[in-house]
Coordinates of C-alpha atoms and ligand atoms in Angstrom, one line a residue:
M10 CA 96.3 91.1 62.8
L11 CA 93.2 92.7 64.6
N12 CA 93.8 95.7 66.0
T13 CA 94.6 95.4 69.8
H14 CA 93.9 99.2 70.7
I15 CA 90.2 98.4 69.5
I16 CA 90.0 95.2 71.7
K17 CA 91.8 97.2 74.8
E18 CA 89.9 100.3 74.5
Y19 CA 87.0 97.9 74.9
A20 CA 88.3 96.2 78.3
Y21 CA 88.7 100.2 79.4
E22 CA 85.1 100.7 78.6
L23 CA 84.0 97.8 81.3
G24 CA 85.8 98.9 83.9
F25 CA 89.3 97.1 83.7
D26 CA 91.8 99.4 84.7
T27 CA 95.0 98.2 83.1
V28 CA 94.6 95.8 80.0
H29 CA 98.4 94.1 78.7
I30 CA 98.9 91.0 75.8
T31 CA 100.9 88.0 75.9
T32 CA 100.8 85.0 74.2
A33 CA 99.6 81.8 75.0
E34 CA 103.3 80.1 75.3
A35 CA 103.7 77.2 78.1
F36 CA 104.9 79.0 81.3
S37 CA 107.2 76.1 81.4
E38 CA 109.4 78.7 84.0
A39 CA 106.7 78.8 86.5
K40 CA 105.6 75.1 86.0
N41 CA 109.1 74.4 87.2
I42 CA 109.1 76.9 90.1
I43 CA 105.7 75.7 91.1
Q44 CA 106.7 71.9 91.2
E45 CA 109.2 72.8 92.9
R46 CA 107.5 74.6 96.0
I47 CA 105.0 71.9 96.2
A48 CA 107.7 69.1 96.6
R49 CA 109.0 71.5 99.2
G50 CA 105.5 71.4 100.7
L51 CA 105.6 75.7 100.5
M52 CA 101.9 75.0 99.1
D53 CA 101.0 72.4 101.7
G54 CA 97.2 73.2 103.5
L55 CA 96.1 73.5 99.6
P56 CA 94.6 70.1 98.6
W57 CA 93.6 71.0 95.3
F58 CA 96.8 72.7 94.4
T59 CA 98.4 69.6 92.8
E60 CA 101.4 69.1 90.3
E61 CA 98.5 68.2 88.1
R62 CA 97.0 71.3 88.5
A63 CA 100.3 73.3 88.1
E64 CA 101.0 71.1 85.0
V65 CA 97.8 72.4 83.1
S66 CA 97.4 76.0 84.2
C67 CA 101.0 76.4 82.7
H68 CA 100.0 75.4 79.7
P69 CA 97.4 77.8 78.0
D70 CA 97.0 75.1 75.3
A71 CA 95.4 72.3 77.9
L72 CA 92.7 74.9 78.1
L73 CA 92.2 76.2 74.8
P74 CA 93.2 74.0 72.3
E75 CA 94.4 76.3 69.8
A76 CA 95.1 78.8 72.1
K77 CA 97.2 81.5 70.6
S78 CA 97.2 84.8 73.1
I79 CA 95.8 85.9 76.6
I80 CA 95.1 89.4 77.4
A81 CA 95.5 89.9 81.0
L82 CA 93.4 92.1 83.2
G83 CA 93.9 94.3 86.2
M84 CA 90.9 95.8 88.5
V85 CA 91.9 98.2 91.3
Y86 CA 90.1 97.5 94.4
L87 CA 92.4 100.8 96.3
T88 CA 89.6 102.5 97.1
E89 CA 89.8 104.1 100.5
Q90 CA 92.5 104.5 103.6
P91 CA 92.5 102.0 106.1
E92 CA 90.6 103.1 108.9
D93 CA 92.5 103.8 112.7
D94 CA 92.2 101.3 115.5
R95 CA 94.5 102.8 117.6
E96 CA 91.8 105.5 119.9
A97 CA 89.2 102.4 119.8
T98 CA 88.1 102.0 122.7
E99 CA 86.7 98.6 121.9
P100 CA 89.1 95.6 120.4
R101 CA 88.9 95.2 116.2
G102 CA 89.8 93.4 114.0
R103 CA 91.2 93.4 110.2
I104 CA 90.0 92.9 107.2
A105 CA 92.4 92.8 103.9
R106 CA 91.7 95.6 101.4
Y107 CA 90.9 92.9 98.7
A108 CA 87.8 92.1 101.1
W109 CA 85.7 95.8 102.4
G110 CA 83.8 95.8 99.3
D111 CA 82.0 93.4 97.1
D112 CA 84.0 89.5 96.2
Y113 CA 85.8 90.8 93.1
H114 CA 84.2 87.1 91.8
D115 CA 80.8 88.2 90.7
I116 CA 82.2 91.4 89.7
I117 CA 84.8 90.8 87.3
K118 CA 83.3 87.5 86.0
P119 CA 80.6 89.2 84.3
R120 CA 82.3 91.7 82.3
L121 CA 84.7 88.7 81.2
K122 CA 81.8 87.0 79.8
R123 CA 80.4 90.5 77.9
F124 CA 84.0 91.1 76.9
S125 CA 84.2 88.0 75.1
E126 CA 80.7 88.3 73.9
W127 CA 81.6 91.8 72.3
L128 CA 85.1 90.0 70.9
Q129 CA 82.9 87.3 69.3
E130 CA 81.0 90.0 67.8
Y131 CA 83.9 91.8 66.8
T132 CA 85.7 88.7 65.2
R133 CA 83.1 87.7 62.9
T134 CA 82.8 91.3 61.9
E135 CA 86.2 91.9 61.8
L136 CA 87.2 88.2 60.7
G137 CA 84.2 86.4 59.4
S138 CA 84.4 83.4 62.5
E139 CA 84.6 84.2 66.2
A140 CA 87.3 84.0 68.0
E141 CA 87.1 81.3 70.9
T142 CA 87.9 82.5 74.3
R143 CA 88.6 81.0 78.2
L144 CA 87.4 83.2 80.9
F145 CA 89.9 83.5 84.1
V146 CA 89.8 85.1 87.1
D147 CA 91.3 83.2 90.7
T148 CA 89.7 80.3 90.7
G149 CA 90.3 79.1 87.2
R150 CA 93.1 76.7 86.6
M151 CA 95.4 80.0 85.2
V152 CA 98.5 81.1 86.8
D153 CA 97.0 84.6 87.2
R154 CA 100.9 86.4 88.3
A155 CA 103.2 84.8 85.7
V156 CA 100.5 86.0 82.6
A157 CA 100.3 89.2 84.4
Q158 CA 104.4 89.4 84.3
R159 CA 104.8 88.2 81.0
A160 CA 102.2 90.8 79.7
G161 CA 104.3 93.4 80.9
L162 CA 101.1 94.6 83.3
G163 CA 103.6 94.3 86.5
W164 CA 106.6 92.8 88.0
Y165 CA 106.9 90.2 90.2
G166 CA 106.7 91.5 94.0
K167 CA 109.2 90.2 96.6
N168 CA 106.2 89.5 98.3
T169 CA 105.6 87.2 95.1
N170 CA 102.4 89.8 94.9
I171 CA 101.9 91.6 91.4
L172 CA 103.5 95.1 91.6
T173 CA 102.3 97.9 88.5
K174 CA 103.8 101.0 88.6
G175 CA 100.0 103.0 88.7
W176 CA 98.3 101.1 91.2
G177 CA 101.2 99.0 93.3
S178 CA 99.7 95.3 93.7
W179 CA 96.6 96.4 94.6
L180 CA 94.7 95.0 91.6
F181 CA 92.8 91.8 90.6
L182 CA 93.9 89.8 88.0
A183 CA 91.6 88.1 85.5
E184 CA 92.4 86.5 82.2
I185 CA 91.3 85.5 79.0
V186 CA 92.4 82.7 76.6
T187 CA 92.2 83.5 73.0
N188 CA 92.8 81.8 69.8
L189 CA 93.0 84.8 68.0
P190 CA 96.9 85.8 67.1
L191 CA 97.5 89.4 69.1
E192 CA 100.4 91.4 69.6
P193 CA 101.9 90.9 72.3
D194 CA 103.6 93.4 74.9
E195 CA 106.8 92.9 76.6
P196 CA 107.3 92.5 80.1
L197 CA 108.5 94.9 82.0
K198 CA 112.1 95.9 83.1
A199 CA 111.1 96.9 87.1
N200 CA 112.0 95.0 90.0
C201 CA 112.3 95.5 93.7
G202 CA 116.0 96.4 93.8
N203 CA 117.3 95.6 97.2
C204 CA 114.3 96.6 98.8
E205 CA 113.5 94.0 101.1
I206 CA 110.8 95.3 103.4
C207 CA 108.0 92.9 102.9
L208 CA 110.2 90.1 104.1
H209 CA 111.4 91.8 107.8
A210 CA 107.3 92.8 108.2
C211 CA 105.8 89.7 108.0
P212 CA 105.2 88.8 111.4
T213 CA 104.8 85.0 111.3
Q214 CA 108.2 84.5 108.7
A215 CA 105.7 83.8 105.7
L216 CA 108.4 85.3 103.3
P217 CA 111.5 83.1 104.2
N218 CA 113.4 84.0 100.7
P219 CA 112.3 86.9 97.8
Y220 CA 109.4 85.4 95.4
E221 CA 108.9 82.6 98.2
L222 CA 105.8 81.9 100.3
D223 CA 105.4 79.4 102.7
N224 CA 101.7 79.3 102.2
Q225 CA 101.3 77.3 105.8
R226 CA 102.4 80.6 107.8
C227 CA 100.5 83.1 105.7
I228 CA 98.3 84.9 108.1
S229 CA 95.8 84.8 104.5
F230 CA 96.1 81.4 104.7
L231 CA 95.5 80.8 108.0
T232 CA 92.1 83.0 108.1
I233 CA 90.9 82.6 104.8
E234 CA 91.8 78.9 103.4
L235 CA 92.7 76.9 106.6
R236 CA 89.0 75.2 107.5
G237 CA 90.4 73.7 110.9
S238 CA 92.4 75.0 114.3
I239 CA 95.5 77.4 113.5
P240 CA 98.6 75.8 115.1
L241 CA 98.8 77.3 118.7
E242 CA 102.5 79.0 117.9
L243 CA 101.0 81.2 115.0
R244 CA 98.2 82.2 116.8
P245 CA 100.1 84.7 118.9
L246 CA 101.8 86.3 116.2
M247 CA 98.9 87.3 114.0
G248 CA 97.8 89.9 115.6
N249 CA 94.0 91.3 114.4
N250 CA 93.6 90.1 111.3
I251 CA 90.6 88.4 111.1
F252 CA 90.3 88.0 107.4
G253 CA 93.4 87.9 105.2
C254 CA 96.4 89.9 105.8
D255 CA 97.9 93.3 104.0
I256 CA 101.1 93.6 106.0
C257 CA 103.4 92.5 102.8
Q258 CA 101.7 95.1 100.8
E259 CA 101.1 98.0 103.3
V260 CA 104.9 97.8 104.0
C261 CA 105.7 98.0 100.7
P262 CA 107.1 101.6 99.4
I263 CA 105.6 100.7 95.5
N264 CA 102.0 100.3 97.0
K265 CA 102.6 103.3 99.7
L266 CA 103.4 105.4 96.4
A267 CA 100.1 104.7 94.9
E268 CA 98.4 105.3 97.9
R269 CA 99.7 108.7 98.0
R270 CA 98.6 109.4 94.6
L271 CA 95.1 108.8 95.3
G272 CA 95.3 111.3 98.3
L273 CA 95.3 108.8 101.1
R274 CA 98.6 108.9 102.9
D275 CA 100.5 112.1 102.8
K276 CA 104.7 112.2 102.5
Q277 CA 105.6 110.8 106.1
G278 CA 103.0 108.3 105.2
T279 CA 100.2 108.6 107.8
A280 CA 97.0 107.3 106.8
Q281 CA 94.9 110.5 105.3
F282 CA 90.9 110.7 105.7
V283 CA 89.6 111.2 102.6
T284 CA 86.0 110.8 100.6
L285 CA 85.7 109.2 97.1
A286 CA 84.2 112.5 96.4
E287 CA 87.5 113.7 96.8
I288 CA 89.7 110.9 95.5
N289 CA 87.6 111.6 92.1
R290 CA 88.2 115.5 92.4
R291 CA 92.4 115.0 92.6
T292 CA 93.0 111.9 90.1
Q293 CA 93.3 112.1 86.3
P294 CA 90.2 111.1 84.6
T295 CA 91.2 107.8 83.6
F296 CA 91.2 106.4 87.3
Q297 CA 87.7 106.0 89.1
P298 CA 87.4 104.3 92.1
H299 CA 85.6 100.8 91.6
K300 CA 82.3 101.9 94.1
E301 CA 82.1 97.9 94.6
F302 CA 85.0 98.0 96.5
L303 CA 84.3 100.7 98.9
K304 CA 84.3 99.4 102.4
R305 CA 80.4 98.2 102.6
P306 CA 78.7 99.0 105.7
A307 CA 78.1 95.9 106.9
V308 CA 81.3 94.8 106.8
G309 CA 83.6 97.3 107.3
S310 CA 87.5 97.6 107.5
I311 CA 88.2 97.2 111.2
P312 CA 84.8 96.1 112.8
E313 CA 84.1 95.6 116.1
L314 CA 85.3 92.2 117.5
I315 CA 82.5 91.3 120.6
P316 CA 79.7 91.8 119.0
L317 CA 80.6 88.9 116.1
L318 CA 80.8 86.4 118.5
A319 CA 77.2 86.7 119.0
L320 CA 76.6 86.1 115.1
S321 CA 74.3 83.5 114.4
E322 CA 74.7 81.1 111.2
E323 CA 71.6 83.5 109.3
E324 CA 73.2 86.6 110.4
F325 CA 76.4 85.9 109.3
R326 CA 74.8 84.9 105.7
D327 CA 73.0 87.9 105.8
R328 CA 75.7 90.3 107.2
F329 CA 78.6 88.6 103.9
R330 CA 76.4 87.7 101.8
H331 CA 78.0 89.9 98.9
S332 CA 81.5 89.8 100.8
P333 CA 84.3 87.5 99.9
I334 CA 84.3 86.9 103.8
K335 CA 81.2 84.3 103.3
R336 CA 84.5 81.8 101.9
T337 CA 85.2 81.3 106.1
K338 CA 81.9 80.4 106.9
R339 CA 80.6 81.7 110.4
R340 CA 82.9 78.9 112.4
G341 CA 86.2 79.6 110.6
L342 CA 85.7 83.7 110.8
L343 CA 84.7 83.3 114.7
R344 CA 87.5 81.4 115.0
N345 CA 89.4 83.6 114.0
V346 CA 87.6 87.2 116.3
C347 CA 88.5 84.5 119.1
V348 CA 92.5 84.5 118.2
A349 CA 92.0 88.3 117.8
L350 CA 90.3 88.5 121.4
G351 CA 93.2 86.2 122.9
N352 CA 95.8 88.7 121.1
S353 CA 94.4 92.1 122.1
G354 CA 95.2 91.8 125.7
D355 CA 91.6 93.7 126.3
L356 CA 89.6 92.0 129.6
Q357 CA 86.4 93.3 128.0
A358 CA 86.2 90.0 125.4
V359 CA 86.4 88.1 128.6
P360 CA 82.6 87.4 128.8
A361 CA 82.0 87.0 124.8
L362 CA 84.8 84.9 124.3
V363 CA 83.1 82.8 128.0
G364 CA 80.2 82.9 126.1
A365 CA 81.4 81.5 123.1
L366 CA 82.9 78.3 125.4
H367 CA 79.5 77.0 124.6
D368 CA 79.0 77.5 120.8
Q369 CA 77.8 75.0 119.0
E370 CA 81.1 74.5 116.6
A371 CA 83.8 72.8 118.4
L372 CA 86.3 75.0 116.3
V373 CA 84.9 78.3 118.2
R374 CA 84.6 76.5 121.4
G375 CA 89.1 75.5 121.2
H376 CA 90.1 78.3 120.4
A377 CA 87.7 81.1 122.6
A378 CA 89.6 78.2 125.4
W379 CA 92.5 79.7 123.8
A380 CA 92.1 83.4 123.8
L381 CA 90.8 82.9 127.7
G382 CA 94.0 81.3 128.3
R383 CA 95.6 84.3 126.9
L384 CA 93.9 86.6 128.5
Q385 CA 94.4 85.0 132.1
G386 CA 92.6 86.7 135.2
Q387 CA 89.8 84.7 137.8
E388 CA 87.0 85.2 135.0
A389 CA 88.8 83.1 132.3
H390 CA 90.1 80.5 134.5
A391 CA 86.5 80.1 136.5
A392 CA 85.0 79.9 133.0
L393 CA 87.6 77.5 131.6
Q394 CA 87.2 75.1 134.9
V395 CA 83.6 74.8 134.1
A396 CA 84.3 74.0 130.6
L397 CA 86.6 71.3 131.1
L398 CA 83.7 69.4 133.1
E399 CA 81.7 69.8 130.6
E400 CA 82.7 69.4 127.0
K401 CA 82.6 66.1 125.2
D402 CA 84.8 67.2 122.3
D403 CA 88.5 65.7 122.7
E404 CA 90.2 68.7 120.5
V405 CA 88.4 71.1 122.7
T406 CA 89.7 69.4 125.6
Q407 CA 92.6 69.5 124.6
E408 CA 92.7 73.1 124.1
I409 CA 90.6 74.1 127.5
R410 CA 93.4 71.9 129.3
Y411 CA 96.5 73.8 127.8
A412 CA 94.6 76.8 128.0
L413 CA 94.3 76.3 132.2
S414 CA 98.4 75.1 132.0
T415 CA 98.9 78.9 130.7
F416 CA 97.6 80.1 134.2
S417 CA 99.9 80.5 136.7
E418 CA 99.6 79.0 140.3
T419 CA 98.0 81.4 143.0
Ligands
B12_501 C1 96.6 80.3 96.4 C2 96.6 81.4 96.2 C3 96.6 82.3 97.6 C4 97.6 81.5 98.5 C5 99.1 81.5 98.4 C6 99.7 80.2 97.9 C7 101.5 80.5 97.3 N1 102.4 80.6 97.7 O1 101.4 81.0 96.1 C8 97.4 82.1 99.6 C9 95.6 81.6 100.4 C10 98.3 82.4 101.0 C11 97.4 83.5 99.4 C12 97.0 84.6 99.6 C13 97.1 86.1 99.0 N2 96.4 86.0 97.5 CO1 96.2 84.5 96.3 N3 95.9 83.2 95.2 C14 96.4 82.2 95.1 C15 96.2 81.8 93.4 C16 94.6 81.1 93.9 C17 97.3 80.7 92.9 C18 98.6 81.4 93.3 C19 100.0 80.5 92.8 O2 99.7 79.7 91.9 N4 100.5 80.1 93.4 C20 102.0 79.5 93.3 C21 103.2 80.0 93.3 C22 104.7 79.2 93.2 O3 102.9 81.1 92.3 P1 103.6 82.8 93.2 O4 103.7 82.8 94.5 O5 103.3 83.7 92.1 O6 105.3 82.3 92.4 C23 105.5 82.9 91.7 C24 107.0 83.8 92.2 O7 107.1 83.8 92.9 C25 107.9 83.7 90.5 N5 109.1 83.4 91.1 C26 109.9 82.5 91.9 N6 110.9 83.3 91.7 C27 111.4 83.8 91.3 C28 112.6 84.6 91.6 C29 112.8 86.1 90.5 C30 113.6 86.9 90.9 C31 111.8 86.8 90.0 C32 111.5 87.9 89.3 C33 110.2 85.6 89.9 C34 109.9 84.6 90.7 O8 107.6 83.0 90.4 C35 106.2 82.3 90.0 C36 105.5 81.1 89.5 O9 105.2 81.8 88.8 C37 96.2 83.0 92.8 C38 94.8 83.1 91.7 C39 95.8 82.1 90.5 N7 94.5 81.4 90.3 O10 96.9 82.3 90.5 C40 95.7 83.9 93.9 C41 96.4 85.2 93.9 C42 97.9 85.5 93.9 N8 96.4 86.2 95.3 C43 96.1 87.1 95.2 C44 95.6 88.2 96.5 C45 95.2 89.3 96.2 C46 96.5 87.6 97.7 C47 96.2 88.1 99.3 C48 96.8 90.0 98.6 C49 95.0 88.6 99.9 C50 95.2 88.9 101.2 N9 95.7 90.5 101.5 O11 95.1 87.9 102.0 C51 97.1 87.0 99.7 C52 98.8 87.8 99.7 C53 99.8 86.6 99.8 C54 100.9 86.8 99.5 N10 102.3 87.4 99.7 O12 100.8 86.2 98.5 C55 96.2 87.9 93.3 C56 97.1 88.7 93.5 C57 97.6 90.0 93.0 C58 98.0 90.6 92.7 N11 98.3 91.5 92.5 O13 99.5 89.8 92.4 C59 95.2 86.8 92.8 C60 96.3 86.6 91.4 C61 94.1 86.6 92.7 C62 93.4 87.4 91.7 N12 92.9 86.9 90.5 O14 93.8 88.8 91.8 N13 96.8 83.8 98.0

């Protein structure tokens, strides 16, 4: 058998923060759970997440016929503390931490490729034949979290995310399936014990039971994956989250501990202002926060909402070219911004929302109408009445009528 230390060392050299190994046996339990979740409608809204996909993604040999082992990798995206928006004078939106920096797919995929090339070279020298590999991160047909759990990289949190001892769940998962027989690691014994803080913290109650996520209620799904209208009853519960959501991760004591370890949070749980240089000074030499995942100045973590409503297609593309945020497209992001502005209760947003009633995208116009209904006031009411006369799209007309119906008679 090959020396797994050498393989793991190379993973660290490439910038992965944790590496474990498991066998390529089927993930039968995960398959049953996923199929049951699909049957109960908990994966609704993700049309590509089919039973057939689950079947393949839980059978590594369907992806590589001679599969023997899986190298499970993690890359930490914990870099800086979240900014505080409580003192802000203009309404701001929250972006999930994983999207503050560069798109992780673009950062991890090339490294997986280099890892695979190195592994082929190494096995050619050591064994006289090249290893076969298949590479996965997120979008591939592989159950990233089930692999990480069995490889002992972390344990399932009740919010369904994989938690690690050092970094909580603030890490991306990736894997290499190979035909090499490698010494597997043991799963961890750790678990969340009695803690259920995350289940109660979710504002949309997307975590009905431990280890169970109702996709269509998850703010991450609503703000990133959903292409159409956000259900009316969920909009007021979404707060100012405009791309993804970290609530079930932020409240997790294991995650808070990880942030504290980096000096990002004090013992009382208050976020600390810490620069990257300071983080580097305080942490052991084994961990360097990845500069790729630091907040990009053009994106930020709590951007001002009103200027986002003025973005043209071209400006959207320029600003979010390297960011995961490009996934929502302009219309998805502006839809989310409208909801957040509606929830802000801040009348400063009214003129921008009135402008958005004339956006080129029906999706944006409809959500702008909803936001104006939520903010109320004479200016909002008058603008909605004008828009009702001009609007040609049925769905938007319905949104405007609904918004108008929420104004009390004067
Ligand atoms: C689809 C998807 C989503 C969907 C969620 C749909 C869903 N229900 O999973 C949406 C868009 C909502 C989403 C959101 C997020 N996602 Co996502 N997503 C995925 C994706 C592509 C597939 C996940 C999947 O297979 N789901 C199927 C369900 C059934 O699997 P599961 O939730 O893991 O279920 C397991 C547990 O419940 C466990 N289980 C069940 N019962 C029990 C009982 C006990 C006692 C125990 C111990 C375990 C257990 O077994 C199940 C099967 O393995 C993966 C990438 C990939 N290829 O795997 C990324 C991935 C899971 N996402 C990721 C991230 C970062 C996020 C967000 C944090 C992003 C954000 N900040 O907005 C949120 C987190 C939301 C949450 N609480 O889960 C990371 C998670 C990293 C980690 N540390 O775990 C992944 C792995 C991407 C990556 N490669 O890094 N995501």
